[in-house]
């Protein structure tokens, strides 16, 4: 079984037995996939370690693609290991970060992932590390400014590197440009513009748009927009706090129709 959900931002109560009763029928061979902004690898605090261990104790295996609100410095400290045809960072024995640009085999179902997104929630700027940082923070805090700080709450790695884009293309070429599922954090440009017409496109949304034109897929899932929206014609589902069964969303039927 495969279930899909959206941004968590380190808040994992939705996976409790009360809020997600379907887990009673699941095992570690079943997956819950989070479409970015996992947020559970942020500061290595005791509270964070507690919740990661709690997630690891769920009956299912937790998978996540990265969003723009992740601590990429900490994620990079985990060893990259091969898993089901791709590469992961094992955060816990059953909590895995799916590295960008890979195609995974989830029990006969192929999944292409490309995480990341551009942050648009810091209109007052990104502060760089340096001797002036403390004073800059004080000045901005006095006027209740919205900003982020490099290597504290913002990372250049929020967008893929050239090497990660190349890995994505190579993985799709090896899959002959056909997969069952796609998971990203942001949406392709044409859908991004419909979801957030106030925000510009960026290199990642453009890249996702480029590959969508060429790729045969059954269903595409993304998070990022903090809403639940379906684009049936494009076979794209934007997810947020709900936990949805991929099978019940008609993936197999859509794949057959696309063929």
XYZ file of C-alpha atoms in Angstrom:
259
model
C 0.000 0.000 0.000
C 1.037 3.587 -0.637
C -0.405 6.637 1.096
C 0.385 10.238 0.183
C 0.374 13.403 2.295
C 1.801 16.907 2.191
C 3.888 19.321 4.229
C 4.477 18.398 7.875
C 6.940 21.065 9.086
C 7.961 18.673 11.915
C 4.334 18.252 13.036
C 3.528 14.523 12.893
C 0.306 14.130 14.888
C -1.575 13.293 11.690
C 0.136 9.887 11.800
C -1.377 8.964 15.161
C -3.635 5.935 15.279
C -6.627 8.171 15.950
C -6.064 10.433 12.942
C -4.761 7.705 10.620
C -6.629 4.545 11.633
C -5.829 2.777 8.342
C -2.314 2.119 9.639
C -3.691 -0.756 11.709
C -3.702 -2.780 8.480
C -0.206 -1.721 7.367
C 3.267 -3.188 7.760
C 6.791 -1.970 7.109
C 6.290 -3.132 3.503
C 3.717 -0.335 3.123
C 4.640 3.311 2.606
C 3.503 6.784 3.582
C 5.057 9.399 1.299
C 5.413 13.047 2.404
C 5.673 15.497 -0.496
C 8.255 17.857 0.961
C 8.731 20.155 3.968
C 9.169 17.130 6.203
C 10.918 19.349 8.750
C 11.880 16.462 10.999
C 15.606 16.934 10.385
C 16.051 20.503 11.549
C 18.007 20.995 14.784
C 18.766 17.523 16.238
C 17.003 18.540 19.465
C 15.724 15.986 22.018
C 12.171 16.744 20.871
C 13.141 16.124 17.253
C 14.819 12.833 18.111
C 11.711 11.797 20.051
C 9.428 12.396 17.064
C 11.752 10.673 14.610
C 11.820 7.632 16.883
C 8.034 7.862 17.220
C 7.655 7.866 13.419
C 10.019 4.914 13.201
C 7.722 3.098 15.609
C 4.701 3.397 13.301
C 3.759 0.152 11.521
C 4.543 1.636 8.064
C 7.698 2.964 6.398
C 7.883 6.757 6.094
C 9.302 8.248 2.894
C 9.786 11.930 2.154
C 11.066 14.149 -0.595
C 12.654 17.374 0.550
C 10.941 20.736 0.319
C 12.366 24.201 0.726
C 12.011 24.169 4.521
C 14.570 21.526 5.407
C 17.958 21.739 7.111
C 20.045 20.590 4.170
C 23.263 20.785 6.202
C 21.924 18.111 8.558
C 20.398 16.007 5.775
C 23.780 15.890 4.032
C 25.365 14.356 7.143
C 23.372 11.157 6.714
C 25.039 8.522 4.517
C 23.580 8.095 1.025
C 22.805 4.433 0.404
C 21.176 2.516 -2.467
C 17.578 1.431 -1.989
C 15.060 -0.005 -4.458
C 16.821 1.323 -7.535
C 17.596 4.811 -6.193
C 19.469 6.543 -3.388
C 18.180 7.468 0.055
C 19.308 9.009 3.328
C 18.118 6.598 6.062
C 17.103 8.911 8.913
C 15.811 6.029 11.013
C 15.481 2.300 10.180
C 12.084 3.002 8.558
C 12.237 6.769 7.879
C 13.904 7.570 4.544
C 14.716 10.748 2.660
C 14.353 10.035 -1.071
C 17.229 11.785 -2.803
C 16.488 14.010 -5.783
C 16.327 12.757 -9.317
C 15.918 9.036 -8.586
C 13.418 6.425 -9.747
C 12.417 3.902 -7.073
C 10.626 0.570 -7.357
C 7.924 0.403 -4.682
C 6.772 -3.151 -5.031
C 6.333 -3.057 -8.789
C 5.267 0.592 -8.895
C 7.871 3.064 -10.172
C 8.230 6.417 -8.436
C 10.271 9.367 -9.739
C 11.147 12.054 -7.173
C 12.542 15.551 -7.445
C 12.288 17.583 -4.253
C 13.006 21.217 -3.549
C 11.260 24.532 -4.138
C 11.977 28.249 -4.048
C 11.123 30.047 -0.790
C 8.810 33.028 -1.121
C 8.146 33.665 2.560
C 11.056 36.010 3.284
C 10.052 39.347 1.688
C 12.495 41.234 3.900
C 15.455 39.258 2.686
C 17.914 36.461 3.381
C 20.565 37.303 5.972
C 24.055 35.919 5.513
C 26.296 34.649 8.269
C 28.822 37.224 9.489
C 29.681 39.738 12.215
C 26.742 41.991 11.335
C 24.131 39.239 11.604
C 23.074 39.866 15.215
C 22.517 43.564 14.632
C 20.630 42.888 11.417
C 18.316 40.492 13.257
C 17.637 43.031 16.004
C 16.812 45.738 13.497
C 14.458 43.507 11.508
C 12.819 42.050 14.620
C 11.954 45.509 15.911
C 9.737 46.064 12.892
C 8.422 42.475 12.836
C 10.054 41.795 9.481
C 9.829 38.454 7.692
C 13.286 37.164 6.864
C 15.349 33.996 6.872
C 18.956 33.297 7.793
C 21.374 31.285 5.682
C 22.298 27.966 7.328
C 19.729 28.595 10.078
C 16.373 28.806 8.327
C 17.304 28.997 4.634
C 19.674 27.076 2.353
C 20.772 27.576 -1.238
C 20.218 23.815 -1.572
C 16.465 24.397 -1.559
C 16.747 24.282 -5.359
C 18.427 21.383 -7.186
C 22.008 21.659 -8.354
C 23.006 21.129 -12.002
C 24.193 17.648 -11.057
C 20.784 16.818 -9.561
C 18.993 17.999 -12.703
C 21.312 15.802 -14.757
C 20.660 12.836 -12.464
C 16.924 13.351 -12.940
C 17.263 13.320 -16.723
C 19.502 10.250 -16.654
C 17.081 8.392 -14.368
C 14.114 9.172 -16.595
C 16.063 8.198 -19.689
C 16.894 4.854 -18.041
C 13.181 4.430 -17.256
C 12.380 5.205 -20.922
C 10.419 8.260 -19.796
C 7.652 6.201 -18.248
C 6.869 5.886 -14.515
C 3.785 5.139 -12.473
C 4.142 8.011 -9.996
C 5.912 11.332 -9.607
C 6.478 13.114 -6.290
C 7.795 16.658 -6.109
C 7.389 19.512 -3.664
C 6.436 22.327 -6.036
C 4.386 21.989 -9.204
C 5.284 22.419 -12.879
C 5.137 26.037 -14.017
C 1.754 25.851 -15.763
C 0.124 24.571 -12.554
C 2.257 26.681 -10.226
C 0.875 29.741 -12.041
C -2.685 28.595 -11.412
C -2.028 27.813 -7.758
C -0.044 30.953 -6.963
C -0.401 33.564 -9.716
C 1.312 36.052 -7.399
C 4.573 34.083 -7.417
C 7.015 33.876 -10.310
C 8.149 30.691 -11.956
C 11.673 29.527 -11.205
C 14.214 27.086 -12.680
C 12.722 24.111 -10.832
C 9.088 24.719 -11.805
C 10.300 25.221 -15.394
C 12.285 21.975 -15.269
C 9.280 20.076 -13.916
C 7.181 21.537 -16.716
C 9.773 20.439 -19.271
C 9.871 16.832 -18.095
C 6.070 16.641 -17.702
C 5.650 17.327 -21.404
C 7.797 14.305 -22.236
C 7.012 11.922 -19.382
C 4.326 9.235 -19.350
C 3.052 8.886 -15.783
C 0.000 7.654 -13.937
C -0.246 10.326 -11.230
C 1.829 13.261 -9.988
C 1.750 14.436 -6.370
C 3.148 17.635 -4.892
C 2.862 19.656 -1.677
C 4.185 23.184 -1.022
C 0.975 25.146 -1.572
C -0.812 24.259 1.701
C -4.012 23.276 -0.036
C -5.762 20.223 -1.478
C -6.333 20.695 -5.214
C -6.838 18.181 -8.000
C -5.990 18.780 -11.655
C -7.654 15.749 -13.283
C -6.699 16.595 -16.867
C -3.029 16.788 -15.883
C -3.275 13.852 -13.419
C -1.727 16.059 -10.725
C -2.829 16.126 -7.096
C -1.704 18.831 -4.658
C -1.798 17.424 -1.123
C -1.544 18.985 2.298
C -2.759 17.561 5.605
C -4.921 14.700 4.395
C -3.428 11.203 4.062
C -4.743 9.639 0.867
C -4.522 6.147 -0.497
C -2.760 6.272 -3.856
C -4.758 3.258 -5.030
C -8.086 4.879 -4.202
C -7.117 7.911 -6.268
C -7.370 5.833 -9.438
C -3.702 5.644 -10.328
C -3.895 2.298 -12.093
C -6.932 3.347 -14.114
C -5.299 6.634 -15.100
C -2.124 4.837 -16.124
C -4.099 2.520 -18.395
C -5.934 5.451 -19.952
C -2.664 7.319 -20.543
C -1.292 4.343 -22.431
